[in-house]
Coordinates of C-alpha atoms and ligand atoms in Angstrom, one line a residue:
X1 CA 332.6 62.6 120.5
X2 CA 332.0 60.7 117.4
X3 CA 329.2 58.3 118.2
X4 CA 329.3 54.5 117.0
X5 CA 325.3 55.3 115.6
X6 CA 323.2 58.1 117.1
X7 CA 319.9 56.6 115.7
X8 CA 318.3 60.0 116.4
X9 CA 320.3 61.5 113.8
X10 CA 319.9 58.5 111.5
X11 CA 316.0 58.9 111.6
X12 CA 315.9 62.9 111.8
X13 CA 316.2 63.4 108.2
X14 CA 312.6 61.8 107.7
X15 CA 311.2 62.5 110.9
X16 CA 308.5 64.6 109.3
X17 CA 307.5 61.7 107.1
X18 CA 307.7 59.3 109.1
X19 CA 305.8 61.6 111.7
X20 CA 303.0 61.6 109.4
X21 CA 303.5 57.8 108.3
X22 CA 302.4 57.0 112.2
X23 CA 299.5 59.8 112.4
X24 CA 298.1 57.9 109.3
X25 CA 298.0 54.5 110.8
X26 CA 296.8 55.8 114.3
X27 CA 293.9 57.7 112.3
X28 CA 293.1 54.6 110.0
X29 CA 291.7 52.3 113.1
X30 CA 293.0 49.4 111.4
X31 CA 296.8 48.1 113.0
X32 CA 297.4 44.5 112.0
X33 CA 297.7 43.4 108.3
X34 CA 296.1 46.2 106.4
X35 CA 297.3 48.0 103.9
X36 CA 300.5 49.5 105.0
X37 CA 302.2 45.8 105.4
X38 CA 300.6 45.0 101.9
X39 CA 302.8 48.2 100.2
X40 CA 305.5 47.2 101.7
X41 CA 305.7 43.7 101.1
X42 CA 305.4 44.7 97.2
X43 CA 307.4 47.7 97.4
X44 CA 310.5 46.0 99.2
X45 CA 310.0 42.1 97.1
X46 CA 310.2 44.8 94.3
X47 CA 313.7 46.2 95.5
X48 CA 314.7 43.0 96.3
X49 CA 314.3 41.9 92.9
X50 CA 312.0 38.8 94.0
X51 CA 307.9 37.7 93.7
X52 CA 307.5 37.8 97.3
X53 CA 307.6 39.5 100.6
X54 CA 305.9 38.6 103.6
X55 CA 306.0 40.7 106.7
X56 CA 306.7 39.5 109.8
X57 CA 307.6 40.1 113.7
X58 CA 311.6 40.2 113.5
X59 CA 314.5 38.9 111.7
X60 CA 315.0 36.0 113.9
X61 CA 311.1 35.1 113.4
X62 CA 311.9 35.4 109.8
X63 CA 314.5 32.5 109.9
X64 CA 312.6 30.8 112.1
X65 CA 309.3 31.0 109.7
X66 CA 311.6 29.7 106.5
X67 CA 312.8 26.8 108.7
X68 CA 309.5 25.7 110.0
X69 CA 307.8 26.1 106.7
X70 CA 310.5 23.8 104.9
X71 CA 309.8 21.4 107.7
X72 CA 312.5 19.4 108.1
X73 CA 312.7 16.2 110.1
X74 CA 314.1 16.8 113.7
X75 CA 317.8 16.4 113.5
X76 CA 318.2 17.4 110.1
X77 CA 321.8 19.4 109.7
X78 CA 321.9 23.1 109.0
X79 CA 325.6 24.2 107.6
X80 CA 325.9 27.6 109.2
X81 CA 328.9 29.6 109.8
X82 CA 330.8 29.8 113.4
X83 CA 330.9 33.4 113.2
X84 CA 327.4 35.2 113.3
X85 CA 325.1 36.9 115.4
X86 CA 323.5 34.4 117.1
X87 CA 320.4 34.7 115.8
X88 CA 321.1 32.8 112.9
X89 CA 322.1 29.5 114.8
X90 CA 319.3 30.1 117.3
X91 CA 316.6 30.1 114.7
X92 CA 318.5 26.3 113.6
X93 CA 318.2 25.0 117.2
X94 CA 314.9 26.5 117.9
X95 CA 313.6 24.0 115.6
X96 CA 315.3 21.2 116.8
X97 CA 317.7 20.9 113.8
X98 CA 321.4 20.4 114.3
X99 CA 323.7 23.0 113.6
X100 CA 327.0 22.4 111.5
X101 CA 329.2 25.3 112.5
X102 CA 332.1 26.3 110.0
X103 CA 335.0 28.0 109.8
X104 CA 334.8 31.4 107.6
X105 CA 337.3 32.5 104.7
X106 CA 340.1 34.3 106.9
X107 CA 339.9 36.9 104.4
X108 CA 336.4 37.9 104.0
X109 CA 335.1 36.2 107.0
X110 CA 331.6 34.7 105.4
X111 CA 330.8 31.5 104.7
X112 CA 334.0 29.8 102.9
X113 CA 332.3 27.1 100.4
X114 CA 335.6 24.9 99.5
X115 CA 334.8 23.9 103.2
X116 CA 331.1 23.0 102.8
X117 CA 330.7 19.7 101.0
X118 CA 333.1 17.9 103.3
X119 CA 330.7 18.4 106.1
X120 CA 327.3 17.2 104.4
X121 CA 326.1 13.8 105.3
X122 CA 322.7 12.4 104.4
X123 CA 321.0 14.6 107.4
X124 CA 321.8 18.0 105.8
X125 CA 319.1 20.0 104.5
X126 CA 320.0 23.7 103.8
X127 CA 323.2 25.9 103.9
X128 CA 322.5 29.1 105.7
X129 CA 324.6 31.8 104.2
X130 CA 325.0 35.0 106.4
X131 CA 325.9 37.7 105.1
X132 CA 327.8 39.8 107.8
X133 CA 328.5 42.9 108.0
X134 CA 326.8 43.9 104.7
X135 CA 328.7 42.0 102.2
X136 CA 327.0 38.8 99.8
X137 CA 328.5 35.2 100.4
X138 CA 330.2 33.8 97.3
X139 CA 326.4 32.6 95.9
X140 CA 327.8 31.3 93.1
X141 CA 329.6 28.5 94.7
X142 CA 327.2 27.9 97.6
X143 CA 323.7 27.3 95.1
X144 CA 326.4 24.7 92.7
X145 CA 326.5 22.7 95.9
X146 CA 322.8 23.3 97.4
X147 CA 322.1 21.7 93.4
X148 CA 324.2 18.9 93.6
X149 CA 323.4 17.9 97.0
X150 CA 319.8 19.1 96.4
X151 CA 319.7 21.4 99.8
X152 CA 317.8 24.4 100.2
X153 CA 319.9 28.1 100.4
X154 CA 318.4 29.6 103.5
X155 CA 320.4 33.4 104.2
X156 CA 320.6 35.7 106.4
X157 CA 320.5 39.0 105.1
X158 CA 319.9 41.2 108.1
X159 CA 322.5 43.0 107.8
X160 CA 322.8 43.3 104.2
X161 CA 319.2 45.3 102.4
X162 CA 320.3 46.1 98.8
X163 CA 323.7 44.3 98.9
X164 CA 324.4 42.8 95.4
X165 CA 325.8 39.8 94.3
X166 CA 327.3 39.4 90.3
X167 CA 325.3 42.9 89.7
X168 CA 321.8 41.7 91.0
X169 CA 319.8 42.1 94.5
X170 CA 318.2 39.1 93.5
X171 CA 321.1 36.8 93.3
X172 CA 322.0 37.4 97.5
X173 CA 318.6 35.8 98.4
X174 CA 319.0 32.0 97.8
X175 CA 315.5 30.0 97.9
X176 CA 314.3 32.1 100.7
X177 CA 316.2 35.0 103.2
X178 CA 315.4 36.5 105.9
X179 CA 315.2 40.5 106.8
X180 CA 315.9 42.1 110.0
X181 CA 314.2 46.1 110.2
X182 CA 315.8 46.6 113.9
X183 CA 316.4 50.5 114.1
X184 CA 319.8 49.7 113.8
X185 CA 320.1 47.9 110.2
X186 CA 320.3 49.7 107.4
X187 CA 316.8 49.5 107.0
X188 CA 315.5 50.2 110.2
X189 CA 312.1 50.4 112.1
X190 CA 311.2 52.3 115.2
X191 CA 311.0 48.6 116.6
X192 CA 311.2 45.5 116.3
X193 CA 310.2 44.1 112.0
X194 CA 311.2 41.5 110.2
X195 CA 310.7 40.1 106.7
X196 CA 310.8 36.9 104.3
X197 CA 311.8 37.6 100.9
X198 CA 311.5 34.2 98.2
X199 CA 310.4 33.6 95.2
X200 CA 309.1 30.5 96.0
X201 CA 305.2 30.7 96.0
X202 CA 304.3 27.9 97.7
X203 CA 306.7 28.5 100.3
X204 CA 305.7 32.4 100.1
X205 CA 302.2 30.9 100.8
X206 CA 302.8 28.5 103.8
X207 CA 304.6 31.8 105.7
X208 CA 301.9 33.7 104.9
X209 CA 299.7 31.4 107.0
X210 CA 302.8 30.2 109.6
X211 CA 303.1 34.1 110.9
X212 CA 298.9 34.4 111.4
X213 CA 298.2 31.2 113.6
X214 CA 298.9 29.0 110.2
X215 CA 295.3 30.7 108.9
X216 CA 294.7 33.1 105.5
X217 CA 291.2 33.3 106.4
X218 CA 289.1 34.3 109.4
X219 CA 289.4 30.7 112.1
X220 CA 290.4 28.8 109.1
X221 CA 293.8 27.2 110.4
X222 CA 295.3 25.3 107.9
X223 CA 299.0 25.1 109.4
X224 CA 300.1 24.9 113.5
X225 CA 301.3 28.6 113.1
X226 CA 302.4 31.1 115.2
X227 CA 301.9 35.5 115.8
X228 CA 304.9 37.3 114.1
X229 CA 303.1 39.6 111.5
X230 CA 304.9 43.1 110.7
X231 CA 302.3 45.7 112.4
X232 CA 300.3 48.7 110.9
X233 CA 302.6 51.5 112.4
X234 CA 306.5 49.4 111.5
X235 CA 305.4 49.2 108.1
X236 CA 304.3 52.7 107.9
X237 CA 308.0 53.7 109.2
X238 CA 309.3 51.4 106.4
X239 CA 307.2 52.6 103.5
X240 CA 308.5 56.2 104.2
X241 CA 311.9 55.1 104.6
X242 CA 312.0 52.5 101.9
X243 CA 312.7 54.8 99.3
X244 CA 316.0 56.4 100.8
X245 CA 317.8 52.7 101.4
X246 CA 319.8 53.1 98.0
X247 CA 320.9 56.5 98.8
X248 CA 321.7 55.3 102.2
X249 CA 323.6 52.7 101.0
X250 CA 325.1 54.7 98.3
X251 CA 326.8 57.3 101.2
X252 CA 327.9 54.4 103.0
X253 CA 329.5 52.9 100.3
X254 CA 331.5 56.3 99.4
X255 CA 332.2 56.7 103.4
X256 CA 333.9 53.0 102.9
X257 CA 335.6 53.7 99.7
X258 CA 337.8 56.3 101.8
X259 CA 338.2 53.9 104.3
X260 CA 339.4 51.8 102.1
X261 CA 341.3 54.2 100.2
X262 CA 343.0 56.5 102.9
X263 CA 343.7 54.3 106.1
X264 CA 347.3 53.0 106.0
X265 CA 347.8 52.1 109.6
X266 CA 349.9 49.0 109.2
X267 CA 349.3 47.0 111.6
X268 CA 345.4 47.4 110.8
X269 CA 343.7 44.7 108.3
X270 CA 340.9 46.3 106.5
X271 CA 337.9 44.7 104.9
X272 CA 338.9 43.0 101.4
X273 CA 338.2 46.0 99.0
X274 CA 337.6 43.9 96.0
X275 CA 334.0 44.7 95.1
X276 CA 333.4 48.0 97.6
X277 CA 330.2 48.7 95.5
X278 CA 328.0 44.8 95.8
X279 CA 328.6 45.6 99.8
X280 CA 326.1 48.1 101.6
X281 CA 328.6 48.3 104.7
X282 CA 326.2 47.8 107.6
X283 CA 329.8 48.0 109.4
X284 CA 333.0 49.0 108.6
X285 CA 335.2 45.9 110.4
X286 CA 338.6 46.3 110.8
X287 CA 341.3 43.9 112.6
X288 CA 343.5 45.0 115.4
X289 CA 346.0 42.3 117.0
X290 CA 345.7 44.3 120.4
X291 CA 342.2 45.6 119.9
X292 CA 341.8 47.6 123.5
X293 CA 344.4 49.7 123.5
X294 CA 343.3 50.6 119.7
X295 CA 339.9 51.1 121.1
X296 CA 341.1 53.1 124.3
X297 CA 343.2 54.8 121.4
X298 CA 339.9 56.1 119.4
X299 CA 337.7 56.7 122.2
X300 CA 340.4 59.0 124.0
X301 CA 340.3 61.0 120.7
X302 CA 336.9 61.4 120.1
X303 CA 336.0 58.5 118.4
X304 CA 333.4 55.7 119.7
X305 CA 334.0 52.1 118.5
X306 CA 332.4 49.2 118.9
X307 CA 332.8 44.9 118.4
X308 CA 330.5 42.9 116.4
X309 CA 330.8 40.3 118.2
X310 CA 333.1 40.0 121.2
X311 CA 332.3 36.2 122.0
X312 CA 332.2 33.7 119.5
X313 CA 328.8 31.4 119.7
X314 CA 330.3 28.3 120.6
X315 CA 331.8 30.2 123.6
X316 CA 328.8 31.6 125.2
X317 CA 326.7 29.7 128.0
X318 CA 323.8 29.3 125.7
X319 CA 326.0 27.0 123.9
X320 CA 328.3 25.6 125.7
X321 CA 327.7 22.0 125.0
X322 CA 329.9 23.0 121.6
X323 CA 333.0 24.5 124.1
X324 CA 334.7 21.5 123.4
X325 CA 335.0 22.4 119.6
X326 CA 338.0 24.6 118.3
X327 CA 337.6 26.8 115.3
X328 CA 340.9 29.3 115.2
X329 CA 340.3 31.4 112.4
X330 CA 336.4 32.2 113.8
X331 CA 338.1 32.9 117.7
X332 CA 340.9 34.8 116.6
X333 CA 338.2 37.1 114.5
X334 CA 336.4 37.6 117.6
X335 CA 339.7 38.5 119.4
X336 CA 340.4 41.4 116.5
X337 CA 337.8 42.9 115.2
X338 CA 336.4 46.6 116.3
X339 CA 333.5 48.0 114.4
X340 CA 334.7 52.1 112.8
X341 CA 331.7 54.8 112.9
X342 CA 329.7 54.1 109.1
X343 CA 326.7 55.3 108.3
X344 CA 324.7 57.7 106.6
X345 CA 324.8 60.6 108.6
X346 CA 328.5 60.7 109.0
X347 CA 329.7 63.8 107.5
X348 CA 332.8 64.4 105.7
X349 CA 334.6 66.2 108.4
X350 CA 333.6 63.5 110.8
X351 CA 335.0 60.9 108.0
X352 CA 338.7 62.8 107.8
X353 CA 338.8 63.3 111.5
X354 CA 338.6 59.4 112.0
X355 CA 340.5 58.9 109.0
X356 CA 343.4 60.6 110.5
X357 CA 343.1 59.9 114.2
X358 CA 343.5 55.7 112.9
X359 CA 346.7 56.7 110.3
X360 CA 348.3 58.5 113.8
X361 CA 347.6 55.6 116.2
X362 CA 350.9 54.0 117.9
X363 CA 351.4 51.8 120.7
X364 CA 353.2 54.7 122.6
X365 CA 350.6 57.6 122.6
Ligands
PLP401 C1 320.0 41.6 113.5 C2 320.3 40.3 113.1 C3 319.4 39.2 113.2 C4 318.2 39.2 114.0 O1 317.3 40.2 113.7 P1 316.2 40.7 114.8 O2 315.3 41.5 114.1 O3 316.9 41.4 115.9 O4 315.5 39.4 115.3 C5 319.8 38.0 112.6 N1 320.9 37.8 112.0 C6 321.8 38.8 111.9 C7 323.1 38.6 111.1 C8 321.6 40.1 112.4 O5 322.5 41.1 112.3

């Protein structure tokens, strides 16, 4: 069997450093903001192409943090698209802001901006780009309108570490995105870690505070913060790993390009294949119109799958005071979409057998 992500296997290659990452922090006696969270919030600002990094709990505390510190009036409107994790519209309602689902571009199902200034009204305050699945939102378009409307670019980058937009890392970010280091994401932890990268300083600044009970210095609380600081040993794990993102990335991308290239299953939509190399394919998402017996297809020979996200948002319990609201194109990408095996570890054997399993499925076998 083919597994979905064996995150064994995706951390065995540094096991040994990151073995001695941990030994280092546990030797140190020092586990909370030290000097292991101060390398890698310049190390990974660096990457990032921006001044600032600030370490934090998770990605959801992350968007949360950026919210807070922009501080909003209650009630102020958040554009964010229908079709995310959830995290990124929990973080707007956790605040007590409004969010202003819309409907993605069919084709690359982001955020589609011809749909975004219709729906700002004197309550909107930031656009929340996410960008799914490992592939940059049309920045360009979205910071014209954050300028004319003068709204801040919050995104959600969890899913997309190095992912590049007109040629630069830098350009994906917005005024301020968020990070997610769950050991799933391409830049993963051995737990839960989470980051806020800007170039804002003052907002850099007010984080930095918000994530330590709003304080910089010893029962000095300038700020009604909160606890979500990256720890000792999750930064460790991330300054050894840190270094093999762009390779990462680089194998994903060549694992996609044959994707891209060599699947010609008809009745299967691939992802647009327009810029393969700005996208760091956190997933490979293809489109089936009867996506089980596809599924029961793979799994039968050898192949595990999986669906990011089976529900859409305004479908689950947690929000079902929006079940009223219809938004087609974002429910029939939940009906059709099924997640291939991509990542690093994949090897090229693995990469044709999938390749050709997917060119021979038929209805009838
Ligand atoms: C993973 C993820 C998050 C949340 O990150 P956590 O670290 O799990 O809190 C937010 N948004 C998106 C799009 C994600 O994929």
């Amino acid at each position: 069997m083919i597994p979905f992500l064996d995150l064994k296997q995706i951390n065995y290659p540094h096991q040994a450093m990151v073995e001695d990452a941990v030994q280092r922090v546990v030797r140190s006696g020092w586990y909370v903001l030290g000097v292991e969270v101060q390398n890698f919030e310049k190390d990974f600002a660096a990457f990032c192409g921006a001044d600032h990094c600030i370490g934090v709990g998770n990605g959801l505390d992350a968007l949360q943090l950026i919210l807070q510190a922009y501080d909003f009036p209650k009630g102020s409107e958040v554009i964010v698209p229908a079709n995310t994790y959830i995290a990124s519209v929990l973080s707007v309602s956790f605040l007590g802001l409004t969010p202003i689902w819309l409907e993605p571009d069919p084709v690359t199902m982001l955020l589609d901006p011809s749909l975004i200034e219709s729906r700002i009204t004197e309550k909107t305050k930031a656009i929340m780009p996410v960008h799914l699945y490992g592939r940059s939102c049309e920045m360009d378009a979205i910071v014209q309108i954050s300028t004319k409307y003068d709204l801040k670019v919050i995104t959600d980058a969890a899913q997309a570490h190095g992912a590049t937009y007109r040629d630069s890392r830098r350009a994906i970010l917005g005024d301020a995105s968020a990070f997610s280091f769950y050991p799933t994401k391409n830049l993963g932890a051995l737990g839960d870690a989470g980051a806020v990268v800007t170039s804002d300083p003052n907002l850099a600044e007010k984080i930095r505070h918000l994530r330590n009970y709003g304080s910089l210095k010893k029962y000095v609380n300038v700020y009604k913060g909160t606890n979500s600081r990256l720890d000792e040993i999750q930064a460790a794990v991330l300054n050894a790993k840190l270094p093999f993102l762009a390779p990462e990335n680089n194998r994903r991308c060549q694992i996609a390009k044959r994707y891209l290239n060599e699947i010609n299953l008809p009745a299967l939509t691939l992802p647009p294949a327009d810029r393969p190399d700005e996208d760091v394919w956190h997933l490979f998402v293809v489109r089936h119109p009867q996506r089980e017996m596809f599924i029961n297809f793979l799994e039968r020979h050898g192949i595990q799958t999986n669906v990011h996200y089976p529900l859409p948002i305004h479908h689950q319990n947690a929000y079902r005071e929006y079940r009223h609201h219809s938004f087609p194109i974002t429910e029939q990408i939940h009906r059709e979409v099924v997640s291939l095996p991509l990542n690093p570890v994949l090897s090229d054997i693995q990469v044709d057998h999938i390749i050709e399993v997917v060119n021979q499925y038929s209805e009838n076998n």
